[in-house]
Amino acid sequence: MTSTLDNDKDVATLGGGCFWCIEAVFQHVRGVTTVESGYMGGKHPNPSYEAVCTGVTGHAEVVQVTFDPAVVTYRDVLQIFFAVHDPTTLNRQGNDVGTQYRSVIFYHSSEQAATAKELIADLTADNIFPSPIVTEVSPAQPFYPAETYHQEYFMRNPNQPYCAYLIAPKLAKFRQQFTSKLKPTS
């Protein structure tokens, strides 16, 4: 199992609640070339959003982030991930409840697994969060892209109430904390 897509790209697969939130943040990270919402970690092939929402498939809502490790490291990607969701709530992010909203890092190599576990240990030792981190660190499984209407959801629907009240503040927090990691504006 390798994380390298080619000589200059890598991939991270992350679940931190609703994929719309995580996708919106990573679309603004310098060095990220693509972000795709989807599902991973379940029992059934090609799940639908409706099936995943029931919690019975076992899939998590995830984003698959393709990035240039010469610009943004895997550890940087994980630091951003931990900053924009709550890794201390089991199977929940805000009002979104169920295993499909779990905090999870699906690693694509032993190096990614080691980096994830090391960062969790560092965040724990530094008491960054008031409660223990419950983020799963699991081997990558087949990735199933979410339906087209889920892709780039925030970009296409910024005024939708969920986006305006939940995603926009996460994006603002990211922009404030990670100014040096922002893509240049065009």
PDB file of C-alpha atoms in Angstrom, residues 20-35 65-67 71-72 77 80 84 152-156 158 167-168 170-176 178-186:
ATOM      1  CA  TRP A  20     -18.839  19.350   2.864  1.00  0.00           C
ATOM      2  CA  CYS A  21     -17.031  21.036   5.767  1.00  0.00           C
ATOM      3  CA  ILE A  22     -13.681  19.324   5.311  1.00  0.00           C
ATOM      4  CA  GLU A  23     -13.823  19.652   1.516  1.00  0.00           C
ATOM      5  CA  ALA A  24     -14.433  23.423   1.736  1.00  0.00           C
ATOM      6  CA  VAL A  25     -11.319  23.913   3.857  1.00  0.00           C
ATOM      7  CA  PHE A  26      -8.929  21.787   1.812  1.00  0.00           C
ATOM      8  CA  GLN A  27      -9.962  23.465  -1.439  1.00  0.00           C
ATOM      9  CA  HIS A  28      -8.163  26.543  -0.089  1.00  0.00           C
ATOM     10  CA  VAL A  29      -4.908  24.848   0.967  1.00  0.00           C
ATOM     11  CA  ARG A  30      -1.800  25.737  -1.019  1.00  0.00           C
ATOM     12  CA  GLY A  31      -0.384  22.565  -2.599  1.00  0.00           C
ATOM     13  CA  VAL A  32      -3.737  20.757  -2.732  1.00  0.00           C
ATOM     14  CA  THR A  33      -4.639  19.900  -6.300  1.00  0.00           C
ATOM     15  CA  THR A  34      -7.967  18.091  -5.823  1.00  0.00           C
ATOM     16  CA  VAL A  35     -10.458  17.389  -3.062  1.00  0.00           C
ATOM     17  CA  VAL A  65      -7.180  15.145  -0.739  1.00  0.00           C
ATOM     18  CA  THR A  66      -4.544  15.037  -3.471  1.00  0.00           C
ATOM     19  CA  PHE A  67      -1.591  17.275  -2.690  1.00  0.00           C
ATOM     20  CA  VAL A  71       4.351  22.366  -0.951  1.00  0.00           C
ATOM     21  CA  VAL A  72       2.249  20.984   1.927  1.00  0.00           C
ATOM     22  CA  VAL A  77      -2.608  18.292   6.080  1.00  0.00           C
ATOM     23  CA  ILE A  80      -5.292  21.452   9.383  1.00  0.00           C
ATOM     24  CA  VAL A  84     -11.169  22.304  11.685  1.00  0.00           C
ATOM     25  CA  GLU A 152     -17.794  21.399  -4.262  1.00  0.00           C
ATOM     26  CA  TYR A 153     -20.990  21.797  -2.253  1.00  0.00           C
ATOM     27  CA  PHE A 154     -19.963  24.857  -0.253  1.00  0.00           C
ATOM     28  CA  MET A 155     -18.545  26.628  -3.307  1.00  0.00           C
ATOM     29  CA  ARG A 156     -21.858  26.163  -5.119  1.00  0.00           C
ATOM     30  CA  PRO A 158     -22.460  29.333   0.228  1.00  0.00           C
ATOM     31  CA  ILE A 167     -19.032  25.638   7.103  1.00  0.00           C
ATOM     32  CA  ALA A 168     -18.283  29.364   6.771  1.00  0.00           C
ATOM     33  CA  LYS A 170     -14.758  26.591   9.929  1.00  0.00           C
ATOM     34  CA  LEU A 171     -13.356  28.141   6.786  1.00  0.00           C
ATOM     35  CA  ALA A 172     -12.800  31.456   8.591  1.00  0.00           C
ATOM     36  CA  LYS A 173     -11.020  29.634  11.435  1.00  0.00           C
ATOM     37  CA  PHE A 174      -8.774  27.865   8.932  1.00  0.00           C
ATOM     38  CA  ARG A 175      -7.942  31.137   7.157  1.00  0.00           C
ATOM     39  CA  GLN A 176      -7.050  32.793  10.458  1.00  0.00           C
ATOM     40  CA  PHE A 178      -3.212  28.836   8.627  1.00  0.00           C
ATOM     41  CA  THR A 179      -2.561  32.044   6.685  1.00  0.00           C
ATOM     42  CA  SER A 180       0.732  30.675   5.369  1.00  0.00           C
ATOM     43  CA  LYS A 181      -1.052  27.615   3.941  1.00  0.00           C
ATOM     44  CA  LEU A 182      -3.660  29.526   1.920  1.00  0.00           C
ATOM     45  CA  LYS A 183      -3.711  29.301  -1.847  1.00  0.00           C
ATOM     46  CA  PRO A 184      -3.023  32.651  -3.451  1.00  0.00           C
ATOM     47  CA  THR A 185      -6.179  34.455  -4.482  1.00  0.00           C
ATOM     48  CA  SER A 186      -6.592  35.056  -8.165  1.00  0.00           C
TER      49      SER A 186
END
